[in-house]
Amino acid sequence: MVEIIDGGITTPQGFKAAGVHSGVKYRSLDLGLLYSEVPATAFKAFTSNKVKAAPVQMMIKDDSPKLSAIVVNSGNANALTGRRGYEDAETMQRAVAAELNIDPKEVGVMSTGLIGRFMDMHKIQYGISKAAKQLDVGREADGLLCEAIMTTDTIKKECAVRVRLGDGTLVYISAISKGSGMISPHLKVLHGTTLTMITTDAVLTPKFNEVYQSILDDSMNMVSVDGDQSTNDTCIMLANGMAGGQAADEDPAFIDALRMVMTKIARTIAMDGEGASKLITVEVTGAETKDDARKVVKTIINSPLVKSAIFGSDPNYGRVMMALGNSGANFSLNDVHLTIKGGDMEVPILDSGAPVFQEERSVEVVRMAMDNKEVILQLDLGVGNESATGWGCDLTYDYVRINAEYAT
Amino acid sequence: MVEIIDGGITTPQGFKAAGVHSGVKYRSLDLGLLYSEVPATAFKAFTSNKVKAAPVQMMIKDDSPKLSAIVVNSGNANALTGRRGYEDAETMQRAVAAELNIDPKEVGVMSTGLIGRFMDMHKIQYGISKAAKQLDVGREADGLLCEAIMTTDTIKKECAVRVRLGDGTLVYISAISKGSGMISPHLKVLHGTTLTMITTDAVLTPKFNEVYQSILDDSMNMVSVDGDQSTNDTCIMLANGMAGGQAADEDPAFIDALRMVMTKIARTIAMDGEGASKLITVEVTGAETKDDARKVVKTIINSPLVKSAIFGSDPNYGRVMMALGNSGANFSLNDVHLTIKGGDMEVPILDSGAPVFQEERSVEVVRMAMDNKEVILQLDLGVGNESATGWGCDLTYDYVRINAEYAT
């Protein structure tokens, strides 16, 4: 029903994109623009960090139900910049509005990069003007916008699908995202440094917000590279309705399609975590509450000891249980089951509170399962029916290198 | 009033110690014994991780008000070992009791090392018998016990003080500890992998428990190497009363002295965190509640981004504010002050929500302050009068190396 296609942010009808070099960064693209020919219903989610970057503060204050454009810069987060930073965010909004002949309130602003430096607004304004002239449709434009929002990212994060709704309408959904470090978003609708833009030509009404939050809670909000939530996390979906048909708010095919797109983006962010060599997927079942299941997933994927053990394919599975014990979730040790999967191997580890393996030889099997690009930890708590899945990555020498040298 | 002396665990009157090689580890000392000539009032605190090692479970169940001996092994944590592990802990207790001719319930047991493997009890019993014969007083015995409890520790952690109480009695307090990784203790009295033993010849009654908890909350419980709380953390103080005099439960000099000892031990654990090259001290003032102050300290010292920035002397102080914003504590950004201290430099960073520095040249000053063996982050939240101090360490290549290869 949902078909993954080779597409990008401008694949849904009526969207154009651009990515340019404004000079904030030395050499790479650093300013992007997304535009919808008609004002789109906007679904917005922002970081719940109490220290919020200027553009996030401004968009929360604006609370615009419709957006026609989103401008995004990388290289400077415009965070911890006080009143001047706020004014700079407003200036970005006005500059885009003037170029595109739209209402400033219909312009979303996102920033990512270094915290605590003022924006060079000459460069930004030059970039906006340049980007507005280059707005275009197609895979090249998609790629330029994708590139302009990258910081320490090593791969482009985009995903596009096509889905036929219940009423026969064919709609497209596309998402792009950036994010590699300072990743542990807890995005709250209407109120990250993942920046994510989602476009769709489906018709959606503001009622869809609740579904949007629940999809974010199961996708973006279950990713953690380092447990550090950014001052800038932002995830905006623009639905411009150009595909026509009925509102897709409750259409199961649309909801499935969006969930698939966001899960794919979430996994890609985890896989491209700063310095990551492996994707870690944690699947928790048998929890008493959904909240318990999520807490266990988060505690395990954030544990530096679990992450470094997986980096080294070190079969030190006791650390997974240590993390479980610290999660605050309810469980009964005698009913806990732990399985480690990697490649085509599936190795039972813990049964009734004691490890299955003792012999050196059998421990070697665990190491082989861990020696794969994706390691899956399956943990059944044995006390209920709730479950959650989350994604993280291993802790490597490169994570330390990247973050010991970021500002310099 | 409190005098730091060159002493160890047997410096207080009536204590003897031993450390031997039992064979659990390939080459290094791996089994230690501490003995008090008279049964000592015991103050016990254990990990609040729900997955508790067998010896921790046993000691909580025993709940013995007095202890005469503590046996400790390194190399195997006896955690996640089910019923068999519990029986092994009891066997250790009985073996020591038989050697020393005391009641098994008067024997405390501590284990540290790999999680999820059964103990080799032949080796352990051999070690206990050997240690019992070698019990001795003096700096050599102190050192042997200290060494026997080390795992990835690179330095011995011991501290001894002499203090004259209000009634004129001269008492000694001494502590030894181990702990380098999986360090984020939340020790709860009567209910770590830091193992800490404290001896004193002062007279204390069980009423002292409350003060003991509050000292732990300000010392051991404010240390974090990786935010991962162990299944085995244990901190036991033995007070054998051999100095005579009145009960020191409320003696300000005694309380000060114990606080000094425990703070020293806490700092030493942080400084010797796995792979650490720098000690990070976080001092939070102006918080609304004590709990808020502690949350802020913990969030900052556990942030991989803050820790790796300090490793690289990277003046990316925005990350400290990012961590503050995630702590859950109440603050008013416009009243927050941040100062970074290192060596003899003291650099104001944040004033009224915006950074003091913008120029590359002045940022260089921040780097110089950070380029010291101890970096102090002082943060005033500007909303109250509560404060807290905690200790952590930087995140280095060596942390990753040590923990990617631990079990192997």
Short mmCIF file of C-alpha atoms in Angstrom, two decimals, chain B residues 197-341:
data_model
loop_
_atom_site.label_atom_id
_atom_site.label_comp_id
_atom_site.label_asym_id
_atom_site.label_seq_id
_atom_site.Cartn_x
_atom_site.Cartn_y
_atom_site.Cartn_z
CA MET B 197 34.95 0.90 53.46
CA ILE B 198 35.23 3.42 56.23
CA THR B 199 36.69 2.62 59.62
CA THR B 200 36.58 4.74 62.73
CA ASP B 201 37.32 4.13 66.36
CA ALA B 202 34.73 6.71 67.41
CA VAL B 203 31.63 5.65 69.29
CA LEU B 204 28.54 5.94 67.09
CA THR B 205 24.97 4.77 67.62
CA PRO B 206 22.47 3.74 64.91
CA LYS B 207 20.99 7.25 65.22
CA PHE B 208 23.96 8.43 63.15
CA ASN B 209 22.40 6.81 60.06
CA GLU B 210 20.60 9.96 59.02
CA VAL B 211 23.77 12.05 59.09
CA TYR B 212 25.54 9.24 57.22
CA GLN B 213 22.95 9.41 54.43
CA SER B 214 23.21 13.18 54.18
CA ILE B 215 27.01 13.01 53.94
CA LEU B 216 26.73 10.32 51.25
CA ASP B 217 24.22 12.46 49.35
CA ASP B 218 26.73 15.32 49.27
CA SER B 219 29.80 13.20 48.50
CA MET B 220 29.61 9.72 46.93
CA ASN B 221 26.18 10.35 45.44
CA MET B 222 27.46 13.47 43.64
CA VAL B 223 30.09 11.59 41.66
CA SER B 224 29.40 10.45 38.13
CA VAL B 225 31.83 8.95 35.66
CA ASP B 226 29.27 7.72 33.15
CA GLY B 227 25.80 8.07 34.63
CA ASP B 228 25.54 4.30 34.87
CA GLN B 229 24.74 3.07 38.35
CA SER B 230 26.20 -0.27 39.23
CA THR B 231 24.50 -3.41 40.51
CA ASN B 232 27.09 -3.64 43.30
CA ASP B 233 27.70 -0.19 44.85
CA THR B 234 28.27 -0.60 48.57
CA CYS B 235 29.57 1.77 51.19
CA ILE B 236 30.03 0.49 54.71
CA MET B 237 31.34 2.36 57.73
CA LEU B 238 32.44 0.38 60.77
CA ALA B 239 32.57 2.27 64.06
CA ASN B 240 34.14 0.09 66.74
CA GLY B 241 34.15 2.66 69.53
CA MET B 242 37.66 1.75 70.68
CA ALA B 243 38.66 5.41 71.08
CA GLY B 244 36.17 5.64 73.93
CA GLY B 245 34.47 8.84 74.98
CA GLN B 246 30.86 9.84 74.34
CA ALA B 247 28.83 8.98 71.26
CA ALA B 248 29.98 11.22 68.38
CA ASP B 249 26.60 11.08 66.56
CA GLU B 250 26.05 14.81 66.83
CA ASP B 251 29.62 15.97 67.33
CA PRO B 252 30.20 18.74 64.75
CA ALA B 253 33.92 17.99 64.58
CA PHE B 254 33.27 14.33 63.78
CA ILE B 255 30.64 15.17 61.17
CA ASP B 256 33.01 17.67 59.54
CA ALA B 257 35.81 15.15 59.55
CA LEU B 258 33.73 12.41 57.97
CA ARG B 259 32.41 14.85 55.38
CA MET B 260 35.98 15.85 54.53
CA VAL B 261 37.05 12.21 54.15
CA MET B 262 34.08 11.33 51.97
CA THR B 263 34.47 14.43 49.79
CA LYS B 264 38.11 13.59 49.25
CA ILE B 265 37.22 10.01 48.29
CA ALA B 266 34.46 11.24 45.97
CA ARG B 267 36.84 13.62 44.17
CA THR B 268 39.44 10.88 43.87
CA ILE B 269 36.94 8.50 42.28
CA ALA B 270 35.95 11.16 39.74
CA MET B 271 39.58 12.02 39.00
CA ASP B 272 40.31 8.33 38.38
CA GLY B 273 37.20 7.80 36.22
CA GLU B 274 37.85 5.38 33.40
CA GLY B 275 40.11 7.06 30.88
CA ALA B 276 39.82 10.43 32.63
CA SER B 277 42.41 13.11 31.94
CA LYS B 278 40.65 15.88 33.89
CA LEU B 279 38.54 16.32 37.00
CA ILE B 280 35.35 18.31 36.39
CA THR B 281 33.80 20.04 39.38
CA VAL B 282 30.35 21.52 38.94
CA GLU B 283 29.19 24.02 41.56
CA VAL B 284 25.58 25.11 41.32
CA THR B 285 24.24 27.95 43.48
CA GLY B 286 21.07 30.02 43.49
CA ALA B 287 18.75 27.04 42.91
CA GLU B 288 15.17 27.01 44.14
CA THR B 289 15.51 23.58 45.79
CA LYS B 290 18.34 21.27 46.79
CA ASP B 291 16.91 18.70 44.41
CA ASP B 292 17.07 21.21 41.53
CA ALA B 293 20.69 22.04 42.38
CA ARG B 294 21.62 18.34 42.36
CA LYS B 295 19.75 17.68 39.11
CA VAL B 296 21.66 20.46 37.36
CA VAL B 297 25.01 19.18 38.64
CA LYS B 298 24.19 15.64 37.54
CA THR B 299 22.91 16.60 34.09
CA ILE B 300 26.04 18.63 33.38
CA ILE B 301 28.58 16.09 34.65
CA ASN B 302 26.80 13.31 32.74
CA SER B 303 26.56 15.12 29.40
CA PRO B 304 28.84 13.37 26.88
CA LEU B 305 29.02 16.65 24.95
CA VAL B 306 30.18 18.68 27.96
CA LYS B 307 32.61 15.91 28.93
CA SER B 308 34.17 15.62 25.47
CA ALA B 309 34.39 19.41 25.08
CA ILE B 310 36.36 19.58 28.33
CA PHE B 311 38.60 16.75 27.17
CA GLY B 312 39.46 18.81 24.08
CA SER B 313 39.57 22.15 25.98
CA ASP B 314 36.97 23.15 23.39
CA PRO B 315 35.32 26.41 24.56
CA ASN B 316 31.86 25.19 23.57
CA TYR B 317 30.16 26.46 26.71
CA GLY B 318 26.76 26.46 25.00
CA ARG B 319 26.71 22.78 25.86
CA VAL B 320 26.70 23.56 29.59
CA MET B 321 23.59 25.64 29.02
CA MET B 322 22.06 22.92 26.85
CA ALA B 323 22.53 20.53 29.77
CA LEU B 324 21.04 23.06 32.21
CA GLY B 325 17.98 23.35 29.98
CA ASN B 326 17.52 19.56 30.02
CA SER B 327 17.95 19.17 33.77
CA GLY B 328 14.34 19.79 34.64
CA ALA B 329 15.39 22.43 37.19
CA ASN B 330 13.74 25.78 37.48
CA PHE B 331 15.84 28.82 36.44
CA SER B 332 15.49 32.15 34.78
CA LEU B 333 17.80 32.37 31.77
CA ASN B 334 18.13 36.12 32.18
CA ASP B 335 19.54 35.69 35.69
CA VAL B 336 21.90 32.81 35.00
CA HIS B 337 25.63 33.33 35.52
CA LEU B 338 28.24 30.88 34.32
CA THR B 339 31.93 31.05 35.18
CA ILE B 340 34.64 28.62 34.12
CA LYS B 341 37.67 28.23 36.38
#
